[in-house]
mmCIF file of C-alpha atoms in Angstrom:
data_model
loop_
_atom_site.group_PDB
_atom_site.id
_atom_site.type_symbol
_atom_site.label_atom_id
_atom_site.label_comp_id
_atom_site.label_asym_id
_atom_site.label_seq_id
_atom_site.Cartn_x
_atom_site.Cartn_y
_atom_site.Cartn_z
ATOM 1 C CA UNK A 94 0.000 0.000 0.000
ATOM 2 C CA UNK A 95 1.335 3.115 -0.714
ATOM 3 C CA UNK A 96 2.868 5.837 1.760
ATOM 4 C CA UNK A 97 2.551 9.557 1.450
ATOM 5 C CA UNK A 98 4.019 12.030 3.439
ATOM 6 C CA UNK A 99 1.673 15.511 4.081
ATOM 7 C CA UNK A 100 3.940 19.010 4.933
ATOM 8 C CA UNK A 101 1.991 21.201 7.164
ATOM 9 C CA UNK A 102 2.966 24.605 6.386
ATOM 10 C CA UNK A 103 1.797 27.583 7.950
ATOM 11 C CA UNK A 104 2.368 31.487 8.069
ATOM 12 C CA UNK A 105 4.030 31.774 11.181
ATOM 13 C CA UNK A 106 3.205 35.352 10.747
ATOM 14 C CA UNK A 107 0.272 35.179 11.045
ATOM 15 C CA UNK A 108 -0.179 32.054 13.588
ATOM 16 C CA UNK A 109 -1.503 32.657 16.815
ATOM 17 C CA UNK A 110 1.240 33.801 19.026
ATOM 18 C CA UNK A 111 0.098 31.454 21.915
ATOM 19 C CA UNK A 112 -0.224 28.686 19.641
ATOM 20 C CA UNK A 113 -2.548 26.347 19.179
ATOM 21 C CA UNK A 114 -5.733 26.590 21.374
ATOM 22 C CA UNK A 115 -6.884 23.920 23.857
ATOM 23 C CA UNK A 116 -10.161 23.191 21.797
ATOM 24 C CA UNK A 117 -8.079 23.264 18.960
ATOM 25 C CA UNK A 118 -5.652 20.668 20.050
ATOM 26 C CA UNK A 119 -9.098 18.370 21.158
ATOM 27 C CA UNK A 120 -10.390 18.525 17.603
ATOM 28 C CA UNK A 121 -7.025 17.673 16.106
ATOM 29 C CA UNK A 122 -6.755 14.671 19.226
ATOM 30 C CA UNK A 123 -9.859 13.349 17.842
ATOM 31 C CA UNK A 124 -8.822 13.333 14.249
ATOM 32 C CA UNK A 125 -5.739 11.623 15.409
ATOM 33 C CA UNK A 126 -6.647 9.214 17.253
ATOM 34 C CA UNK A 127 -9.811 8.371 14.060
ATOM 35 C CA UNK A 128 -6.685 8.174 11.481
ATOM 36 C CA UNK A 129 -4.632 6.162 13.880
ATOM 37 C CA UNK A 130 -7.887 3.600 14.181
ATOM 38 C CA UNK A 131 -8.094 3.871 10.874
ATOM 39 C CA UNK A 132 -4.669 1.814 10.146
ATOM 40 C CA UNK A 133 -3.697 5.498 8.263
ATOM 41 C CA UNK A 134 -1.194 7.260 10.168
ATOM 42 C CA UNK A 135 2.035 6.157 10.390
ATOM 43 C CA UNK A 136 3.905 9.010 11.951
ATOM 44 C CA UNK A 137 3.013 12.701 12.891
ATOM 45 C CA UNK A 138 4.561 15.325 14.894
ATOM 46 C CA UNK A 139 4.415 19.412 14.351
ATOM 47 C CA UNK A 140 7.917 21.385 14.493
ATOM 48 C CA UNK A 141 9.186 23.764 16.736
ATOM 49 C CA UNK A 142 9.393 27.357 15.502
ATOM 50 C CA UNK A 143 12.086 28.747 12.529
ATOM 51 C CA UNK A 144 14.160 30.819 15.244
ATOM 52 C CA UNK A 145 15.391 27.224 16.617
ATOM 53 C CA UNK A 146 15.871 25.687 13.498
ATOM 54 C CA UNK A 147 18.661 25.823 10.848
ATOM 55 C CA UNK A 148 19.308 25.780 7.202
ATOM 56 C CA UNK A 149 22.080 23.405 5.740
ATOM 57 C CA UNK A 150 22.623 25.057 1.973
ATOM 58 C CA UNK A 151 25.061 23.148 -0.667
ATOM 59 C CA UNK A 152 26.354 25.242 -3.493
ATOM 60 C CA UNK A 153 29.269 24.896 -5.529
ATOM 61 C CA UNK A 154 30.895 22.616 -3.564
ATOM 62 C CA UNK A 155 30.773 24.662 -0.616
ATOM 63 C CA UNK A 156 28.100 23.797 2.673
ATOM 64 C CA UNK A 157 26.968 26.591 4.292
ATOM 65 C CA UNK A 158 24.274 26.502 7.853
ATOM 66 C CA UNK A 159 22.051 29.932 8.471
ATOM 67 C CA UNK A 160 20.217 30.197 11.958
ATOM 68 C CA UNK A 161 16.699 30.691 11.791
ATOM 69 C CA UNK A 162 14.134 32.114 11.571
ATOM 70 C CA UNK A 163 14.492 32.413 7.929
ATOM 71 C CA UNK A 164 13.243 36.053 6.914
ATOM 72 C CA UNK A 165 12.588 34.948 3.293
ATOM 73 C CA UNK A 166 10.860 32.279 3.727
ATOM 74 C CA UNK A 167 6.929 33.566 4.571
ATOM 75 C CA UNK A 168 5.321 29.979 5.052
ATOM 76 C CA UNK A 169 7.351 27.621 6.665
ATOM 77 C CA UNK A 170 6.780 23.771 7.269
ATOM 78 C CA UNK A 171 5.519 23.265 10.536
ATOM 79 C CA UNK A 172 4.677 19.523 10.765
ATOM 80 C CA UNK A 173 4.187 16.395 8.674
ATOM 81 C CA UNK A 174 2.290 13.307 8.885
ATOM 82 C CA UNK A 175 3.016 10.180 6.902
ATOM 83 C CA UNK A 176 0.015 8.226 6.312
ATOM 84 C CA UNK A 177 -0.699 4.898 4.551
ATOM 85 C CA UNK A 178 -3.644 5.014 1.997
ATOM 86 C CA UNK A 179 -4.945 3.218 -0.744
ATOM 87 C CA UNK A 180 -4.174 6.058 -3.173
ATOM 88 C CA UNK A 181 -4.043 9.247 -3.371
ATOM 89 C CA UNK A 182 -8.271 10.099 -3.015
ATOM 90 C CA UNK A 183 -7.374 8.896 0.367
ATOM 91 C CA UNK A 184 -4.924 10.864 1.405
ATOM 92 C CA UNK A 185 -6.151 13.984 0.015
ATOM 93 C CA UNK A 186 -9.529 13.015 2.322
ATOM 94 C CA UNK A 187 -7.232 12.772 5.528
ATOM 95 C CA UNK A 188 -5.471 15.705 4.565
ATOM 96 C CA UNK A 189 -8.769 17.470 4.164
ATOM 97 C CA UNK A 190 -10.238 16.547 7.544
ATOM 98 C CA UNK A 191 -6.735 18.124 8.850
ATOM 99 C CA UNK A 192 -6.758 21.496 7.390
ATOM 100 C CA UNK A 193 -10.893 21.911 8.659
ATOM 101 C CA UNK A 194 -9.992 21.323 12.696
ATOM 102 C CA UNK A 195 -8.064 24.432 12.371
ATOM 103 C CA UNK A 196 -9.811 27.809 13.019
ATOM 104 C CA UNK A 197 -10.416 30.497 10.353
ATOM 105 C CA UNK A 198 -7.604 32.105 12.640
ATOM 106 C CA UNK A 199 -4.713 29.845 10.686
ATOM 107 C CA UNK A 200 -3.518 29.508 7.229
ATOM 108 C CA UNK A 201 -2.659 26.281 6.461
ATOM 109 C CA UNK A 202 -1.374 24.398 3.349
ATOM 110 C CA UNK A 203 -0.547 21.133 2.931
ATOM 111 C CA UNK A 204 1.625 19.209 0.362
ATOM 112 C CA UNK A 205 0.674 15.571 -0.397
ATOM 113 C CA UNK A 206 3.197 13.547 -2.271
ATOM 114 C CA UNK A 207 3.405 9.928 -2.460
ATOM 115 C CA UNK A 208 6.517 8.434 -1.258
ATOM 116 C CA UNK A 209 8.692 6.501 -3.569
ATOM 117 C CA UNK A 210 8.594 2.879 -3.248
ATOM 118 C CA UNK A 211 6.077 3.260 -0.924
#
């Protein structure tokens, strides 16, 4: 069965500055807990903010590392999930379901790709 992997990304921006809210991290609980039932989910987790994270760059043969947050960058990843569906319709549905339990107070986008050899 194939394996996809989902990248959260939101405007950190924009996010709410105290994060997510306790009835918003109930909804998403539920929906976690129906994918995990489910036989879907295979792995989740969000990430901590750009201003801890860094940036490994290679470019003509030379590696360089920037500290976050990354100023260019206006929507950042901010968690994954990889999930094992049929196909693709049923990822996209899972993925769907996840982008709803947020409030209208968060942008979020998320990337579906199957995984190779999955």
């Amino acid at each position: 069965m194939p394996r996809y992997l989902s990248l959260v990304k939101i405007d950190e921006a924009t996010a709410p500055a105290e994060g997510p809210s306790p009835e918003l991290m109930e909804r998403m609980g539920k929906l976690l807990d129906a994918i995990t039932k489910a036989g879907v989910m295979l792995d989740t987790a969000g990430l901590m903010p750009t201003v801890q994270g860094k940036r490994v760059h290679w470019e003509g043969g030379n590696v360089s590392v920037t500290d976050g947050p990354f100023t260019e960058t206006k929507e950042v990843v901010g968690g994954y999930a990889v999930m094992q569906c049929k196909d693709m319709d049923e990822a996209l549905e899972w993925t769907k379901r996840f982008v709803r339990v947020h409030g209208p107070e968060w942008t979020v986008t998320c990337e579906v790709r199957e995984i190779q050899g999955g």
